[in-house]
XYZ file of N, CA, C and O in Angstrom:
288
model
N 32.044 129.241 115.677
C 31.325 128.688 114.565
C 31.224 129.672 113.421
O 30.496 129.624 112.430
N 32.271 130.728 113.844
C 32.153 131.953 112.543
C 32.517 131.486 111.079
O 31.925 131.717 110.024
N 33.652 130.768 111.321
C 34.641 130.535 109.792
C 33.920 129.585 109.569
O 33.066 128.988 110.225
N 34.531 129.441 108.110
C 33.911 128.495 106.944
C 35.014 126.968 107.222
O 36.190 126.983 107.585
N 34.066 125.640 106.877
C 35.347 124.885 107.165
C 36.158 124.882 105.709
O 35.630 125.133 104.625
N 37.474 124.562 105.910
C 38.277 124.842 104.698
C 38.488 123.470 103.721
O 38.259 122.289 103.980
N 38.846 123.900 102.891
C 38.968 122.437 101.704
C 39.871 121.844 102.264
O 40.757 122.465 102.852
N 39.826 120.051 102.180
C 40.908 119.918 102.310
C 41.555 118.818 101.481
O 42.212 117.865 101.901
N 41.242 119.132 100.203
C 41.800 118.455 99.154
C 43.021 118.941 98.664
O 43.389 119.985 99.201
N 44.017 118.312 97.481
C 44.894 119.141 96.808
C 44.099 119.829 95.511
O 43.046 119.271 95.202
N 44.422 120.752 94.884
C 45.655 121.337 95.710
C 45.443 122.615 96.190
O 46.236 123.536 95.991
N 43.931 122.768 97.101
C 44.273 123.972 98.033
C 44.487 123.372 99.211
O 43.930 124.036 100.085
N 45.147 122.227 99.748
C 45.564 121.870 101.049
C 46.704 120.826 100.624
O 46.505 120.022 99.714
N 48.014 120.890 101.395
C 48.696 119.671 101.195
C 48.978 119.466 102.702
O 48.991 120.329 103.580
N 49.284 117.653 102.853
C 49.785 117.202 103.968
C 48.632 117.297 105.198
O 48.914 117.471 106.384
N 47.438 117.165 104.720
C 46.448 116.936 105.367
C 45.885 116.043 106.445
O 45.291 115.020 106.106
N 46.022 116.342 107.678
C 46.362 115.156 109.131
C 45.112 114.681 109.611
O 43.997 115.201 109.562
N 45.446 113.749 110.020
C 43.895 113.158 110.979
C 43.140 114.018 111.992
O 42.052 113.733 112.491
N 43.989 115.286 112.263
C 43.356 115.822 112.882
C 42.666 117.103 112.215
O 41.965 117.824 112.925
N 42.848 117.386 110.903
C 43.072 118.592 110.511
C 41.000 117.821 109.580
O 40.093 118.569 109.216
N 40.987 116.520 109.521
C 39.749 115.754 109.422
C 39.049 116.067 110.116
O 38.149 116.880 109.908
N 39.378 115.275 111.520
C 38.606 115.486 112.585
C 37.821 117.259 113.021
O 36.731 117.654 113.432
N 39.076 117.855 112.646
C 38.173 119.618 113.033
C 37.155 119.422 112.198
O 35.992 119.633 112.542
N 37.505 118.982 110.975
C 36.242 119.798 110.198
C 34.556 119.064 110.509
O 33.419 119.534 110.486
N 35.074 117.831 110.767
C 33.755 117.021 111.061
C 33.009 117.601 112.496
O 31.814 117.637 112.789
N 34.106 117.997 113.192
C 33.368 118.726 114.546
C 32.486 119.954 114.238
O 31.435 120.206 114.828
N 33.120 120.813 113.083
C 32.917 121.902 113.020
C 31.538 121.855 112.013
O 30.894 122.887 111.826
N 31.155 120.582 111.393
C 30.097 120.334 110.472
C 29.349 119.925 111.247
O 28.259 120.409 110.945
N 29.210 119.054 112.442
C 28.481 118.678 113.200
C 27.627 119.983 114.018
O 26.437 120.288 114.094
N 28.927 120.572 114.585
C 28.270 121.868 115.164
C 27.111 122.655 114.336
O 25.922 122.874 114.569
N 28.027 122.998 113.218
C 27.125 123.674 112.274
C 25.624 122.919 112.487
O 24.812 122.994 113.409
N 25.624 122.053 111.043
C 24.086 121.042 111.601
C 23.246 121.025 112.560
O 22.053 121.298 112.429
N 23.922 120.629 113.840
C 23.332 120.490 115.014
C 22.494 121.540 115.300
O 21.308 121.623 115.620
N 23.755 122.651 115.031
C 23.252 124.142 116.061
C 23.910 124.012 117.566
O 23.510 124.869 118.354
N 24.892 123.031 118.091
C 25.136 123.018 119.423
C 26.850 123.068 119.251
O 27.525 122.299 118.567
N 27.369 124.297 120.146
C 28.423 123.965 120.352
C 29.310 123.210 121.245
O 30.410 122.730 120.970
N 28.720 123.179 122.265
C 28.849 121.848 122.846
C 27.560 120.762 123.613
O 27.190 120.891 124.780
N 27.025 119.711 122.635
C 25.553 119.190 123.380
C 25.466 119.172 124.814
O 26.445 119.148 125.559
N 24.615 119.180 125.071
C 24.157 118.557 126.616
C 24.836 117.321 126.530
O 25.419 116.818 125.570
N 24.636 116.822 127.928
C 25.013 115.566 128.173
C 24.049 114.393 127.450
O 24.587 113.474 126.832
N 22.743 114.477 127.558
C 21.590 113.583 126.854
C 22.480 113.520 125.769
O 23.117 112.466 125.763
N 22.758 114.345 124.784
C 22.833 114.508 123.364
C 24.526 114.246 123.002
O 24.838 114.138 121.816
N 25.308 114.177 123.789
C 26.602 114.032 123.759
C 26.827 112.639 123.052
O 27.467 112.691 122.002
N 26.532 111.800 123.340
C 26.746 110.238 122.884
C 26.203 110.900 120.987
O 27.046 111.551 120.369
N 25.482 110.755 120.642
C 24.444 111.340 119.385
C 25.581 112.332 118.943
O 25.979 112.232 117.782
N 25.986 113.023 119.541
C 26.785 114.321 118.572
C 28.168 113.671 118.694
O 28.795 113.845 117.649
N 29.026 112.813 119.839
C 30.459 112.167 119.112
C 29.760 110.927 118.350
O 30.715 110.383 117.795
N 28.956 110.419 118.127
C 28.957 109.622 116.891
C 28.719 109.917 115.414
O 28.881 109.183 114.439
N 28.149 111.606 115.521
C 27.836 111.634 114.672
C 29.159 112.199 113.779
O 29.477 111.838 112.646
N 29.807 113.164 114.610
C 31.272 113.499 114.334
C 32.046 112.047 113.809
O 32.357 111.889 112.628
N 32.222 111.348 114.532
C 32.824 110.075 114.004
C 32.839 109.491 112.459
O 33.705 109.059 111.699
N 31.174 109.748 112.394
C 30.920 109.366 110.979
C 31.184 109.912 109.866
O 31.368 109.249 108.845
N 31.248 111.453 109.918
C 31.352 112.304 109.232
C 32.817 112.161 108.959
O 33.221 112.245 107.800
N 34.063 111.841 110.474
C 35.583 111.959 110.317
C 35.342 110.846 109.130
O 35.622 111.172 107.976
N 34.868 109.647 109.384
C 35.252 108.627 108.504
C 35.495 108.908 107.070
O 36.537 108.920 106.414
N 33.429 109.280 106.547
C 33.284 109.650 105.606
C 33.942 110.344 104.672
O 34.003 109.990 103.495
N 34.470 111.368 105.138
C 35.471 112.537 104.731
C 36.872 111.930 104.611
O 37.591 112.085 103.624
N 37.200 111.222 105.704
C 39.255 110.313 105.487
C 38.833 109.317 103.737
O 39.610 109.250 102.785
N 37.214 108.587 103.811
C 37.044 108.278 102.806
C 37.179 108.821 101.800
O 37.865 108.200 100.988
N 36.801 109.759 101.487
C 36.206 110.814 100.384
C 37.744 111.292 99.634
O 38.145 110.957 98.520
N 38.332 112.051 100.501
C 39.721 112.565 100.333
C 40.551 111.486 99.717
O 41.129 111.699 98.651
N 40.648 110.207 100.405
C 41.658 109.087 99.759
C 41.254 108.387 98.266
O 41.893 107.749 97.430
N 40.111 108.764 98.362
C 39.170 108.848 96.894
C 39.438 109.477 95.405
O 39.309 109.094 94.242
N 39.778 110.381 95.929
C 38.862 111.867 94.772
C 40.699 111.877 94.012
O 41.754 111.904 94.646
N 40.558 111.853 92.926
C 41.692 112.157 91.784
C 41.947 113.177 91.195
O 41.277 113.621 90.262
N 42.632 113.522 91.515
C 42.824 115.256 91.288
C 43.321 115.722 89.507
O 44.498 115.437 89.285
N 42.858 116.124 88.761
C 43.582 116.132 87.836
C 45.021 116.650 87.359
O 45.343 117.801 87.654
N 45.782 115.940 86.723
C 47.272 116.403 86.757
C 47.719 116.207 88.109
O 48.563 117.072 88.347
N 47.516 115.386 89.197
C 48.262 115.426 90.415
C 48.319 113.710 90.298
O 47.352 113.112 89.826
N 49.462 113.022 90.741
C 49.674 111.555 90.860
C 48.721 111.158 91.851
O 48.288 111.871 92.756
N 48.301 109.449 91.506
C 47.368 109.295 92.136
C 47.978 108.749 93.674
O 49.033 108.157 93.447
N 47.736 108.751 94.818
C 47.748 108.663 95.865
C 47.738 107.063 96.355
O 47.749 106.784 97.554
């Protein structure tokens, strides 16, 4: 939980994968939480909350217009 999560817009990231999403939402969750991996109680609660965050973020990214870069 040392590193920072990284941008992953253009153009300091190109070719940005579903999974390269998914880390960061794990790694924001963790952060937040404070748990690197929940208990079992809390497990259901922390992959949904990851989930939401993957979404949010695949949202966000397919969104955002970069200036001078074609739109997507």
């Amino acid at each position: 939980m040392c590193r920072n999560i990284k941008t992953l817009r253009p153009p300091f990231a190109e070719g940005v994968t579903e999974a390269d999403i998914r880390a960061a939402a794990l790694q924001y969750v963790r952060k937040v939480s404070g748990f690197q991996r929940p208990a079992a109680h809390n497990a259901e609660a922390f992959e949904r909350a990851v989930d939401a965050v993957e979404v949010a973020t695949a949202e966000l990214l397919s969104s955002l217009r970069v200036r001078g870069a074609p739109a997507r």
